[in-house]
Short mmCIF file of C-alpha atoms (C1' of nucleotides) in Angstrom, two decimals:
data_model
loop_
_atom_site.label_atom_id
_atom_site.label_comp_id
_atom_site.label_asym_id
_atom_site.label_seq_id
_atom_site.Cartn_x
_atom_site.Cartn_y
_atom_site.Cartn_z
CA UNK A 1 38.87 26.44 5.37
CA UNK A 2 40.37 23.46 3.68
CA UNK A 3 36.97 21.86 3.46
CA UNK A 4 35.54 25.02 1.93
CA UNK A 5 38.25 25.02 -0.66
CA UNK A 6 37.79 21.45 -1.66
CA UNK A 7 34.06 21.88 -1.87
CA UNK A 8 34.42 24.94 -4.00
CA UNK A 9 36.95 23.17 -6.16
CA UNK A 10 34.45 20.41 -6.74
CA UNK A 11 31.61 22.70 -7.58
CA UNK A 12 33.71 24.87 -9.90
CA UNK A 13 35.59 23.17 -12.65
CA UNK A 14 38.59 21.53 -10.98
CA UNK A 15 38.10 17.84 -11.59
CA UNK A 16 38.74 15.11 -9.09
CA UNK A 17 39.92 11.70 -10.00
CA UNK A 18 37.19 9.17 -10.56
CA UNK A 19 34.56 7.99 -12.92
CA UNK A 20 32.17 10.71 -14.01
CA UNK A 21 28.75 10.56 -12.49
CA UNK A 22 25.97 9.61 -14.75
CA UNK A 23 23.81 12.64 -15.27
CA UNK A 24 20.97 12.53 -12.81
CA UNK A 25 18.81 13.88 -15.59
CA UNK A 26 19.17 10.60 -17.45
CA UNK A 27 17.84 8.74 -14.45
CA UNK A 28 15.06 11.26 -13.95
CA UNK A 29 13.99 10.96 -17.56
CA UNK A 30 13.88 7.20 -17.35
CA UNK A 31 11.97 7.34 -14.09
CA UNK A 32 9.48 9.79 -15.50
CA UNK A 33 8.89 7.54 -18.48
CA UNK A 34 8.38 4.48 -16.32
CA UNK A 35 6.11 6.34 -13.90
CA UNK A 36 4.03 7.44 -16.85
CA UNK A 37 3.78 3.91 -18.15
CA UNK A 38 3.50 1.88 -14.96
CA UNK A 39 2.61 4.33 -12.21
CA UNK A 40 4.63 5.77 -9.33
CA UNK A 41 4.74 2.37 -7.69
CA UNK A 42 6.85 0.94 -10.45
CA UNK A 43 9.70 -1.27 -9.16
CA UNK A 44 13.07 0.41 -8.89
CA UNK A 45 14.52 -2.40 -10.99
CA UNK A 46 12.24 -1.44 -13.84
CA UNK A 47 13.48 2.13 -13.76
CA UNK A 48 17.07 0.95 -13.57
CA UNK A 49 16.58 -1.28 -16.59
CA UNK A 50 14.91 1.47 -18.56
CA UNK A 51 17.83 3.78 -17.79
CA UNK A 52 20.33 1.05 -18.67
CA UNK A 53 21.78 1.22 -15.20
CA UNK A 54 22.13 -0.90 -12.07
CA UNK A 55 19.87 -0.35 -9.10
CA UNK A 56 22.89 0.73 -7.10
CA UNK A 57 23.30 3.75 -9.30
CA UNK A 58 19.75 4.85 -8.69
CA UNK A 59 20.12 4.46 -4.95
CA UNK A 60 23.39 6.40 -4.94
CA UNK A 61 21.68 9.36 -6.58
CA UNK A 62 18.38 9.04 -4.74
CA UNK A 63 18.73 7.24 -1.42
CA UNK A 64 15.06 6.30 -1.36
CA UNK A 65 12.36 5.64 -3.88
CA UNK A 66 10.43 8.54 -2.39
CA UNK A 67 13.28 10.95 -3.07
CA UNK A 68 13.38 9.82 -6.65
CA UNK A 69 9.69 10.53 -6.95
CA UNK A 70 10.16 13.94 -5.40
CA UNK A 71 12.92 14.72 -7.84
CA UNK A 72 10.87 13.61 -10.82
CA UNK A 73 7.91 15.81 -9.90
CA UNK A 74 9.75 18.72 -8.30
CA UNK A 75 9.22 20.94 -11.33
CA UNK A 76 5.51 20.42 -11.37
CA UNK A 77 5.14 20.86 -7.64
CA UNK A 78 7.05 24.12 -7.86
CA UNK A 79 4.85 25.23 -10.71
CA UNK A 80 1.79 24.40 -8.64
CA UNK A 81 3.17 26.34 -5.70
CA UNK A 82 3.98 29.33 -7.87
CA UNK A 83 0.51 29.30 -9.36
CA UNK A 84 -1.02 30.08 -5.97
CA UNK A 85 -0.04 33.74 -5.59
CA UNK A 86 -0.54 34.31 -9.29
CA UNK A 87 -4.10 33.03 -9.21
CA UNK A 88 -4.81 35.07 -6.14
CA UNK A 89 -3.69 38.19 -7.96
CA UNK A 90 -5.48 37.44 -11.21
CA UNK A 91 -8.82 36.09 -10.03
CA UNK A 92 -11.82 38.23 -9.37
CA UNK A 93 -12.60 36.61 -6.04
CA UNK A 94 -10.42 34.78 -3.56
CA UNK A 95 -12.76 31.84 -3.70
CA UNK A 96 -12.30 31.60 -7.43
CA UNK A 97 -8.54 31.64 -6.93
CA UNK A 98 -8.74 28.89 -4.35
CA UNK A 99 -10.96 26.76 -6.53
CA UNK A 100 -8.73 27.18 -9.55
CA UNK A 101 -5.67 26.29 -7.56
CA UNK A 102 -7.34 23.26 -6.07
CA UNK A 103 -8.38 22.12 -9.52
CA UNK A 104 -4.78 22.46 -10.64
CA UNK A 105 -3.54 20.46 -7.71
CA UNK A 106 -6.12 17.75 -8.24
CA UNK A 107 -5.30 17.43 -11.91
CA UNK A 108 -1.65 17.06 -11.07
CA UNK A 109 -2.31 14.35 -8.50
CA UNK A 110 -4.77 12.45 -10.62
CA UNK A 111 -2.64 12.55 -13.74
CA UNK A 112 0.27 10.81 -12.06
CA UNK A 113 -0.72 7.20 -11.51
CA UNK A 114 -0.75 6.51 -7.81
CA UNK A 115 1.00 9.68 -6.68
CA UNK A 116 -1.86 10.58 -4.39
CA UNK A 117 -1.70 7.16 -2.80
CA UNK A 118 2.02 7.38 -2.24
CA UNK A 119 1.57 10.74 -0.62
CA UNK A 120 0.36 9.76 2.80
CA UNK A 121 3.63 8.90 4.44
CA UNK A 122 2.45 6.06 6.61
CA UNK A 123 5.32 3.78 5.83
CA UNK A 124 8.67 5.22 6.81
CA UNK A 125 10.02 5.03 3.28
CA UNK A 126 7.80 7.64 1.68
CA UNK A 127 8.34 10.26 4.35
CA UNK A 128 10.40 12.43 2.03
CA UNK A 129 7.55 12.64 -0.43
CA UNK A 130 5.00 13.57 2.18
CA UNK A 131 7.27 16.09 3.84
CA UNK A 132 8.17 17.83 0.62
CA UNK A 133 4.61 18.20 -0.55
CA UNK A 134 3.49 19.50 2.80
CA UNK A 135 6.32 21.97 3.25
CA UNK A 136 5.99 23.34 -0.23
CA UNK A 137 2.25 23.48 -0.64
CA UNK A 138 0.73 24.04 2.78
CA UNK A 139 1.80 27.69 2.87
CA UNK A 140 0.36 28.27 -0.58
CA UNK A 141 -2.88 26.56 0.29
CA UNK A 142 -2.91 28.54 3.54
CA UNK A 143 -2.71 31.88 1.80
CA UNK A 144 -5.51 31.04 -0.55
CA UNK A 145 -7.66 29.73 2.26
CA UNK A 146 -7.03 32.76 4.39
CA UNK A 147 -7.97 35.03 1.53
CA UNK A 148 -11.11 33.08 0.74
CA UNK A 149 -12.17 32.97 4.36
CA UNK A 150 -10.93 36.49 5.11
CA UNK A 151 -14.32 38.05 5.64
CA UNK A 152 -15.41 35.58 8.29
CA UNK A 153 -15.16 36.40 11.95
CA UNK A 154 -15.38 32.81 13.09
CA UNK A 155 -12.19 30.78 13.22
CA UNK A 156 -11.71 28.44 10.26
CA UNK A 157 -12.88 24.91 10.90
CA UNK A 158 -9.59 23.36 9.79
CA UNK A 159 -6.07 24.46 8.97
CA UNK A 160 -4.37 24.38 5.61
CA UNK A 161 -2.55 21.17 6.43
CA UNK A 162 -5.80 19.33 6.92
CA UNK A 163 -7.32 20.81 3.80
CA UNK A 164 -4.32 19.90 1.69
CA UNK A 165 -4.10 16.40 3.02
CA UNK A 166 -7.82 15.95 2.67
CA UNK A 167 -7.65 16.94 -0.97
CA UNK A 168 -4.73 14.60 -1.50
CA UNK A 169 -6.64 11.74 0.03
CA UNK A 170 -9.72 12.46 -2.04
CA UNK A 171 -7.61 11.97 -5.14
CA UNK A 172 -6.55 8.45 -4.24
CA UNK A 173 -7.71 5.89 -6.72
CA UNK A 174 -9.08 8.44 -9.14
CA UNK A 175 -6.84 7.22 -11.93
CA UNK A 176 -7.86 3.59 -11.66
CA UNK A 177 -11.56 3.88 -10.87
CA UNK A 178 -13.62 5.31 -13.67
CA UNK A 179 -16.69 5.77 -11.47
CA UNK A 180 -14.78 7.86 -8.95
CA UNK A 181 -14.92 11.58 -9.68
CA UNK A 182 -12.23 13.05 -7.50
CA UNK A 183 -12.47 16.52 -9.03
CA UNK A 184 -16.15 16.85 -8.19
CA UNK A 185 -15.68 15.52 -4.69
CA UNK A 186 -12.84 17.90 -4.01
CA UNK A 187 -14.83 20.90 -5.13
CA UNK A 188 -17.70 19.82 -2.88
CA UNK A 189 -15.19 19.48 -0.09
CA UNK A 190 -13.99 23.02 -0.72
CA UNK A 191 -17.58 24.16 -0.60
CA UNK A 192 -17.85 22.58 2.80
CA UNK A 193 -14.68 24.20 4.01
CA UNK A 194 -15.94 27.58 2.89
CA UNK A 195 -19.45 26.95 4.15
CA UNK A 196 -19.25 29.13 7.28
CA UNK A 197 -18.83 32.08 4.95
CA UNK A 198 -21.87 31.14 2.92
CA UNK A 199 -24.24 30.80 5.83
CA UNK B 1 -29.54 -35.85 -6.50
CA UNK B 2 -26.55 -37.76 -5.31
CA UNK B 3 -24.64 -34.52 -4.96
CA UNK B 4 -27.47 -32.96 -3.02
CA UNK B 5 -27.52 -35.90 -0.68
CA UNK B 6 -23.82 -35.85 0.00
CA UNK B 7 -23.86 -32.11 0.56
CA UNK B 8 -26.73 -32.39 2.93
CA UNK B 9 -25.03 -35.23 4.68
CA UNK B 10 -22.01 -33.03 5.22
CA UNK B 11 -24.00 -30.12 6.51
CA UNK B 12 -26.14 -32.24 8.82
CA UNK B 13 -24.42 -34.56 11.20
CA UNK B 14 -23.04 -37.42 9.10
CA UNK B 15 -19.32 -37.10 9.44
CA UNK B 16 -16.83 -37.65 6.69
CA UNK B 17 -13.40 -39.03 7.21
CA UNK B 18 -10.69 -36.48 7.75
CA UNK B 19 -9.04 -34.23 10.23
CA UNK B 20 -11.43 -31.81 11.87
CA UNK B 21 -11.17 -28.24 10.72
CA UNK B 22 -9.79 -25.76 13.12
CA UNK B 23 -12.56 -23.45 14.13
CA UNK B 24 -12.44 -20.39 11.94
CA UNK B 25 -13.33 -18.42 15.01
CA UNK B 26 -9.94 -19.19 16.50
CA UNK B 27 -8.25 -17.74 13.44
CA UNK B 28 -10.56 -14.72 13.43
CA UNK B 29 -9.84 -14.02 17.06
CA UNK B 30 -6.11 -14.19 16.50
CA UNK B 31 -6.40 -11.98 13.43
CA UNK B 32 -8.49 -9.44 15.30
CA UNK B 33 -5.92 -9.31 18.09
CA UNK B 34 -3.04 -8.84 15.68
CA UNK B 35 -4.93 -6.22 13.65
CA UNK B 36 -5.56 -4.34 16.84
CA UNK B 37 -1.90 -4.47 17.81
CA UNK B 38 -0.17 -4.06 14.47
CA UNK B 39 -2.78 -2.74 12.06
CA UNK B 40 -4.64 -4.37 9.18
CA UNK B 41 -1.43 -4.60 7.20
CA UNK B 42 0.07 -7.08 9.65
CA UNK B 43 1.87 -9.95 7.89
CA UNK B 44 -0.10 -13.14 7.53
CA UNK B 45 2.75 -15.00 9.22
CA UNK B 46 2.26 -12.93 12.32
CA UNK B 47 -1.39 -13.87 12.48
CA UNK B 48 -0.55 -17.50 11.86
CA UNK B 49 1.98 -17.47 14.68
CA UNK B 50 -0.43 -15.78 17.03
CA UNK B 51 -3.01 -18.42 16.26
CA UNK B 52 -0.46 -21.21 16.67
CA UNK B 53 -1.09 -22.32 13.10
CA UNK B 54 0.71 -22.54 9.77
CA UNK B 55 0.08 -19.97 7.06
CA UNK B 56 -1.44 -22.70 4.93
CA UNK B 57 -4.27 -23.07 7.38
CA UNK B 58 -5.11 -19.42 7.19
CA UNK B 59 -5.11 -19.49 3.42
CA UNK B 60 -7.32 -22.56 3.33
CA UNK B 61 -9.94 -20.77 5.39
CA UNK B 62 -9.51 -17.35 3.80
CA UNK B 63 -8.05 -17.54 0.30
CA UNK B 64 -6.82 -13.97 0.46
CA UNK B 65 -5.68 -11.56 3.11
CA UNK B 66 -8.51 -9.29 2.09
CA UNK B 67 -11.09 -11.97 2.76
CA UNK B 68 -9.66 -12.50 6.20
CA UNK B 69 -10.02 -8.80 6.88
CA UNK B 70 -13.58 -8.85 5.63
CA UNK B 71 -14.38 -11.77 7.89
CA UNK B 72 -12.84 -10.06 10.91
CA UNK B 73 -14.84 -6.89 10.45
CA UNK B 74 -18.03 -8.34 9.00
CA UNK B 75 -19.93 -7.91 12.26
CA UNK B 76 -19.08 -4.26 12.55
CA UNK B 77 -19.83 -3.54 8.93
CA UNK B 78 -23.18 -5.19 9.31
CA UNK B 79 -23.85 -3.17 12.41
CA UNK B 80 -22.97 -0.02 10.53
CA UNK B 81 -25.25 -0.97 7.67
CA UNK B 82 -28.09 -1.74 10.05
CA UNK B 83 -27.66 1.58 11.81
CA UNK B 84 -28.58 3.47 8.65
CA UNK B 85 -32.33 2.82 8.53
CA UNK B 86 -32.55 3.01 12.29
CA UNK B 87 -30.97 6.46 12.39
CA UNK B 88 -33.21 7.61 9.58
CA UNK B 89 -36.23 6.57 11.59
CA UNK B 90 -35.05 8.00 14.89
CA UNK B 91 -33.53 11.33 13.86
CA UNK B 92 -35.47 14.54 13.66
CA UNK B 93 -34.08 15.47 10.27
CA UNK B 94 -32.66 13.39 7.45
CA UNK B 95 -29.53 15.48 7.51
CA UNK B 96 -29.00 14.66 11.17
CA UNK B 97 -29.41 10.98 10.36
CA UNK B 98 -26.88 11.19 7.55
CA UNK B 99 -24.39 13.03 9.71
CA UNK B 100 -24.74 10.57 12.57
CA UNK B 101 -24.30 7.65 10.26
CA UNK B 102 -21.28 9.19 8.63
CA UNK B 103 -19.75 9.82 12.04
CA UNK B 104 -20.31 6.19 12.89
CA UNK B 105 -18.67 5.05 9.69
CA UNK B 106 -15.72 7.35 10.19
CA UNK B 107 -15.16 6.19 13.71
CA UNK B 108 -15.18 2.61 12.54
CA UNK B 109 -12.65 3.28 9.79
CA UNK B 110 -10.36 5.38 11.93
CA UNK B 111 -10.37 2.98 14.86
CA UNK B 112 -9.03 0.12 12.77
CA UNK B 113 -5.43 0.86 11.95
CA UNK B 114 -5.06 1.18 8.22
CA UNK B 115 -8.44 -0.20 7.26
CA UNK B 116 -9.30 2.93 5.33
CA UNK B 117 -6.07 2.63 3.41
CA UNK B 118 -6.64 -1.00 2.56
CA UNK B 119 -10.08 -0.13 1.31
CA UNK B 120 -9.31 1.30 -2.09
CA UNK B 121 -8.86 -1.86 -4.08
CA UNK B 122 -6.15 -0.73 -6.41
CA UNK B 123 -4.10 -3.86 -6.10
CA UNK B 124 -5.93 -6.96 -7.21
CA UNK B 125 -5.53 -8.65 -3.84
CA UNK B 126 -7.76 -6.36 -1.81
CA UNK B 127 -10.63 -6.46 -4.25
CA UNK B 128 -12.76 -8.53 -1.91
CA UNK B 129 -12.50 -5.91 0.79
CA UNK B 130 -13.44 -3.07 -1.49
CA UNK B 131 -16.26 -4.96 -3.08
CA UNK B 132 -17.79 -6.02 0.20
CA UNK B 133 -17.75 -2.56 1.69
CA UNK B 134 -19.23 -1.03 -1.41
CA UNK B 135 -21.95 -3.62 -1.88
CA UNK B 136 -22.99 -3.50 1.72
CA UNK B 137 -22.78 0.19 2.46
CA UNK B 138 -23.49 2.05 -0.75
CA UNK B 139 -27.21 1.29 -0.59
CA UNK B 140 -27.38 2.44 3.00
CA UNK B 141 -25.49 5.61 2.26
CA UNK B 142 -27.69 6.09 -0.78
CA UNK B 143 -30.90 5.99 1.23
CA UNK B 144 -29.61 8.50 3.73
CA UNK B 145 -28.38 10.76 0.99
CA UNK B 146 -31.62 10.58 -0.89
CA UNK B 147 -33.54 11.44 2.23
CA UNK B 148 -31.26 14.34 3.09
CA UNK B 149 -31.37 15.70 -0.44
CA UNK B 150 -35.00 14.84 -0.97
CA UNK B 151 -36.30 18.37 -1.07
CA UNK B 152 -34.00 19.48 -3.85
CA UNK B 153 -35.16 19.64 -7.43
CA UNK B 154 -31.66 19.67 -8.88
CA UNK B 155 -29.93 16.36 -9.45
CA UNK B 156 -27.42 15.43 -6.77
CA UNK B 157 -23.85 16.37 -7.63
CA UNK B 158 -22.52 12.88 -6.92
CA UNK B 159 -23.84 9.41 -6.30
CA UNK B 160 -23.63 7.40 -3.11
CA UNK B 161 -20.66 5.43 -4.37
CA UNK B 162 -18.60 8.54 -4.74
CA UNK B 163 -19.67 9.89 -1.38
CA UNK B 164 -18.85 6.64 0.37
CA UNK B 165 -15.51 6.28 -1.29
CA UNK B 166 -14.70 9.91 -0.66
CA UNK B 167 -15.41 9.48 3.02
CA UNK B 168 -13.29 6.35 3.08
CA UNK B 169 -10.42 8.16 1.45
CA UNK B 170 -10.68 11.08 3.83
CA UNK B 171 -10.12 8.66 6.70
CA UNK B 172 -6.80 7.42 5.39
CA UNK B 173 -3.93 8.15 7.70
CA UNK B 174 -6.14 9.48 10.47
CA UNK B 175 -4.90 6.90 12.93
CA UNK B 176 -1.21 7.65 12.41
CA UNK B 177 -1.24 11.42 11.97
CA UNK B 178 -2.28 13.33 15.06
CA UNK B 179 -2.64 16.59 13.17
CA UNK B 180 -5.09 15.10 10.70
CA UNK B 181 -8.71 15.46 11.78
CA UNK B 182 -10.60 13.12 9.54
CA UNK B 183 -13.87 13.47 11.38
CA UNK B 184 -13.96 17.24 10.89
CA UNK B 185 -12.98 16.99 7.25
CA UNK B 186 -15.65 14.41 6.56
CA UNK B 187 -18.36 16.53 8.10
CA UNK B 188 -17.23 19.49 6.02
CA UNK B 189 -17.35 17.23 3.01
CA UNK B 190 -20.91 16.27 3.85
CA UNK B 191 -21.74 19.93 4.15
CA UNK B 192 -20.41 20.39 0.64
CA UNK B 193 -22.41 17.47 -0.68
CA UNK B 194 -25.58 18.89 0.85
CA UNK B 195 -24.75 22.44 -0.17
CA UNK B 196 -27.21 22.67 -3.09
CA UNK B 197 -29.96 22.28 -0.53
CA UNK B 198 -28.59 25.05 1.64
CA UNK B 199 -28.27 27.65 -1.04
"C1'" DT C 1 52.37 4.16 -16.92
"C1'" DG C 2 50.86 3.38 -12.40
"C1'" DT C 3 48.12 5.13 -8.68
"C1'" DT C 4 44.18 7.02 -6.68
"C1'" DT C 5 39.67 8.20 -6.51
"C1'" DT C 6 34.98 7.59 -7.51
"C1'" DA C 7 31.00 5.64 -9.58
"C1'" DC C 8 29.08 1.50 -11.27
"C1'" DG C 9 26.51 -2.92 -11.56
"C1'" DG C 10 24.14 -6.33 -9.93
"C1'" DA C 11 24.31 -10.18 -6.61
"C1'" DG C 12 22.38 -10.64 -2.21
"C1'" DC C 13 19.46 -9.80 2.00
"C1'" DA C 14 15.13 -9.15 4.25
"C1'" DT C 15 10.18 -8.86 4.02
"C1'" DT C 16 5.75 -9.90 1.88
"C1'" DG C 17 1.71 -12.43 -0.16
"C1'" DT C 18 0.68 -16.84 -1.88
"C1'" DT C 19 1.19 -21.74 -3.46
"C1'" DC C 20 2.21 -26.58 -2.85
"C1'" DC C 21 3.07 -30.98 -1.08
"C1'" DG C 22 4.37 -34.46 2.19
"C1'" DT C 23 2.37 -35.67 6.62
"C1'" DA C 24 -0.70 -36.34 10.43
"C1'" DA C 25 -5.16 -36.97 12.36
"C1'" DT C 26 -9.60 -39.06 12.30
"C1'" DG C 27 -13.81 -41.31 10.74
"C1'" DT C 28 -15.13 -45.43 7.96
"C1'" DT C 29 -14.97 -50.14 6.68
"C1'" DG C 30 -13.99 -55.02 6.67
"C1'" DC D 1 -9.20 -53.87 15.87
"C1'" DA D 2 -6.56 -52.95 11.83
"C1'" DA D 3 -6.04 -51.08 7.29
"C1'" DC D 4 -7.91 -47.39 4.49
"C1'" DA D 5 -9.67 -43.15 2.76
"C1'" DT D 6 -10.22 -38.50 3.40
"C1'" DT D 7 -9.25 -34.16 4.90
"C1'" DA D 8 -6.76 -30.52 7.17
"C1'" DC D 9 -2.34 -29.16 8.57
"C1'" DG D 10 2.34 -26.97 8.68
"C1'" DG D 11 5.76 -24.79 6.84
"C1'" DA D 12 9.19 -24.98 3.09
"C1'" DA D 13 9.46 -22.69 -1.20
"C1'" DC D 14 8.44 -19.18 -4.86
"C1'" DA D 15 8.01 -14.63 -6.70
"C1'" DA D 16 8.13 -9.68 -6.12
"C1'" DT D 17 10.24 -5.71 -4.08
"C1'" DG D 18 12.94 -2.16 -1.41
"C1'" DC D 19 17.43 -1.56 -0.22
"C1'" DT D 20 22.61 -2.66 0.89
"C1'" DC D 21 27.22 -3.99 -0.19
"C1'" DC D 22 31.39 -5.00 -2.43
"C1'" DG D 23 34.40 -6.23 -6.11
"C1'" DT D 24 35.38 -3.87 -10.41
"C1'" DA D 25 35.94 -0.50 -14.06
"C1'" DA D 26 36.78 4.08 -15.62
"C1'" DA D 27 38.76 8.49 -15.48
"C1'" DA D 28 42.02 11.99 -13.72
"C1'" DC D 29 46.44 12.78 -11.82
"C1'" DA D 30 51.39 12.29 -11.10
#
DNA sequence: TGTTTTACGGAGCATTGTTCCGTAATGTTG
DNA sequence: CAACATTACGGAACAATGCTCCGTAAAACA
């Protein structure tokens, strides 16, 4: 009970002693700017400098670089997730919906310098990033896939997790390699995934 | 002339003063062992220790970590490149040849911890790796692709470079993520690439 | 005004790739 | 055989980077 009260007190207006927290939004804005300029792999120190803040402050708000990245792109990931059902409702065919959604996802990944690369959580640090993307987008991708494959009697060749991660991987390096056409490759990949239906 | 003579002298038997070079093979063996145990991203120090050598020695033989990696896997890359024409000759269809070759390539990439990830030369350091793979394998992949797509009148959707790099990307993380089935995804991707022929 | 609480800043630690230089080993030469 | 010249060696040192820690400053409270 006492804990509940103190927590509520904190979240309502009753102020506690102590320095006021810097608005996280300030940090997020600075991070977004730096990511835009130098890519998602930009050093934390650079973000701290840009925000006029010590690195400690960043780490107190976002315990890991990956969580900072998640926070910066949360809006856009949510938007991407929300677009799934909408496209499914608005498109004439389920395949068209899937392809539009995939194109959206690819554009998002490619636009953000190095996001796709940071996405495969091999190193322990970027787990948060990987986990968030997967948890949020796999269900969406799954629905679209299911709809697009609905008419088939054979089991799908791969699950939504694999499709999503495959797409993510295909986007790696797209921003830095002019010859690499991630969007085309991804659409061909989708064609392959849907192929059993075509045959 | 004088330069030619001295160079020839060095490469034939006439010995120059100086400490004898450690056999590069020793270093390569140690590196291969460490890569097998800890992945291609293993610290250079670890390799040096394993080889009973200072880091300086490694860097004198292989100016960059990437070049060391290239040297370690050169044999297998060559084997993969050589397999291309052979498969094309031995398979009943060009598509079968392409698919077999791709499977070979995928197995190679997936077997070596993190090789696929190190392959996209975003950071300047791993350029050598990227370049070598591309130069050696793009032509091979191109021949197989051309053969498999030969019957089509429409232009191919993507070039061999994109296909090769796409496959490479699809293999990223396969070794560390049990749920991720790179081999299946790659074959679906190939299906997509060949799709114009199917329709 | 003094106390308490809380956030802040940035020095510091650990880990990397890579460079550099004094030193050791070995063939050549007198 | 004894200097010498040459070459490779080893590992300390540097720079970059993620992350931790602690003394300090600011704000609310009494």
